[in-house]
C-alpha positions as a Python dict, from the first residue, in 0.01 Angstrom:
ca = {
    (1, 'S'): (0, 0, 0),
    (2, 'S'): (131, 342, -86),
    (3, 'L'): (10, 465, 255),
    (4, 'E'): (272, 240, 420),
    (5, 'A'): (546, 444, 242),
    (6, 'K'): (754, 750, 317),
    (7, 'I'): (913, 914, 14),
    (8, 'K'): (1229, 1114, 42),
    (9, 'I'): (1264, 1359, -246),
    (10, 'E'): (1566, 1572, -328),
    (11, 'I'): (1511, 1835, -596),
    (12, 'N'): (1781, 2042, -763),
    (13, 'S'): (1807, 2396, -633),
    (14, 'D'): (1659, 2544, -955),
    (15, 'S'): (1327, 2369, -900),
    (16, 'Y'): (1314, 2352, -520),
    (17, 'S'): (1113, 2675, -475),
    (18, 'D'): (841, 2534, -701),
    (19, 'F'): (775, 2249, -454),
    (20, 'E'): (870, 2375, -107),
    (21, 'N'): (511, 2464, -14),
    (22, 'V'): (353, 2153, -172),
    (23, 'D'): (236, 1863, 45),
    (24, 'M'): (426, 1595, -139),
    (25, 'A'): (271, 1315, 75),
    (26, 'E'): (-71, 1416, -63),
    (27, 'I'): (57, 1438, -422),
    (28, 'C'): (233, 1101, -397),
    (29, 'I'): (-48, 937, -198),
    (30, 'T'): (195, 834, 78),
    (31, 'S'): (176, 871, 454),
    (32, 'Q'): (491, 1079, 483),
    (33, 'A'): (725, 1277, 252),
    (34, 'T'): (1033, 1485, 300),
    (35, 'L'): (1165, 1737, 51),
    (36, 'G'): (1525, 1850, 33),
    (37, 'R'): (1768, 2020, -199),
    (38, 'A'): (1979, 1794, -421),
    (39, 'E'): (2328, 1860, -534),
    (40, 'G'): (2315, 1784, -904),
    (41, 'K'): (2034, 1561, -1031),
    (42, 'S'): (1701, 1519, -850),
    (43, 'K'): (1643, 1184, -679),
    (44, 'S'): (1395, 1003, -466),
    (45, 'E'): (1388, 711, -225),
    (46, 'V'): (1094, 518, -85),
    (47, 'V'): (1113, 363, 263),
    (48, 'K'): (861, 222, 507),
    (49, 'A'): (672, 494, 694),
    (50, 'E'): (739, 524, 1068),
    (51, 'G'): (458, 502, 1322),
    (52, 'S'): (119, 336, 1349),
    (53, 'K'): (-175, 320, 1107),
    (54, 'C'): (-457, 567, 1170),
    (55, 'A'): (-793, 388, 1191),
    (56, 'R'): (-967, 673, 1007),
    (57, 'C'): (-741, 785, 720),
    (58, 'W'): (-509, 482, 713),
    (59, 'K'): (-195, 691, 702),
    (60, 'V'): (104, 561, 897),
    (61, 'L'): (224, 840, 1128),
    (62, 'P'): (424, 862, 1452),
    (63, 'E'): (152, 1083, 1609),
    (64, 'V'): (-125, 818, 1601),
    (65, 'G'): (-280, 801, 1947),
    (66, 'E'): (-137, 1131, 2081),
    (67, 'Q'): (-471, 1311, 2095),
    (68, 'M'): (-719, 1024, 2060),
    (69, 'D'): (-674, 646, 2065),
    (70, 'G'): (-614, 494, 1722),
    (71, 'V'): (-621, 809, 1510),
    (72, 'C'): (-372, 1074, 1392),
    (73, 'N'): (-394, 1436, 1514),
    (74, 'R'): (-562, 1555, 1194),
    (75, 'C'): (-834, 1289, 1225),
    (76, 'A'): (-870, 1349, 1599),
    (77, 'D'): (-951, 1717, 1519),
    (78, 'A'): (-1203, 1610, 1257),
    (79, 'V'): (-1373, 1365, 1494),
    (80, 'E'): (-1389, 1623, 1773),
    (81, 'W'): (-1534, 1882, 1529),
    (82, 'H'): (-1797, 1631, 1414),
    (83, 'H'): (-1902, 1542, 1769),
    (84, 'K'): (-1923, 1913, 1856),
    (85, 'H'): (-2127, 2010, 1551),
    (86, 'K'): (-2346, 1711, 1477),
    (87, 'K'): (-2721, 1766, 1504),
    (88, 'A'): (-2941, 1554, 1722),
    (89, 'A'): (-3118, 1282, 1526),
}
């Protein structure tokens, strides 16, 4: 699964500014991504993502369980917002 991956991307200095504010994990459909400057040619490496799998979004992140059992911080915020704003049935 791509969500079990962390991609490490190094981009040459000429192109780095085009990508520095892009969430490369979202673009690559991976759990984690790092972006750095390469000396010379651009390169990438894929390794196993570190952490636990979020029960809601399925991303593998080190923060899973910090705010709420079984979910990452982003999903914990979404669940809390939903509980706060849901209408009574």
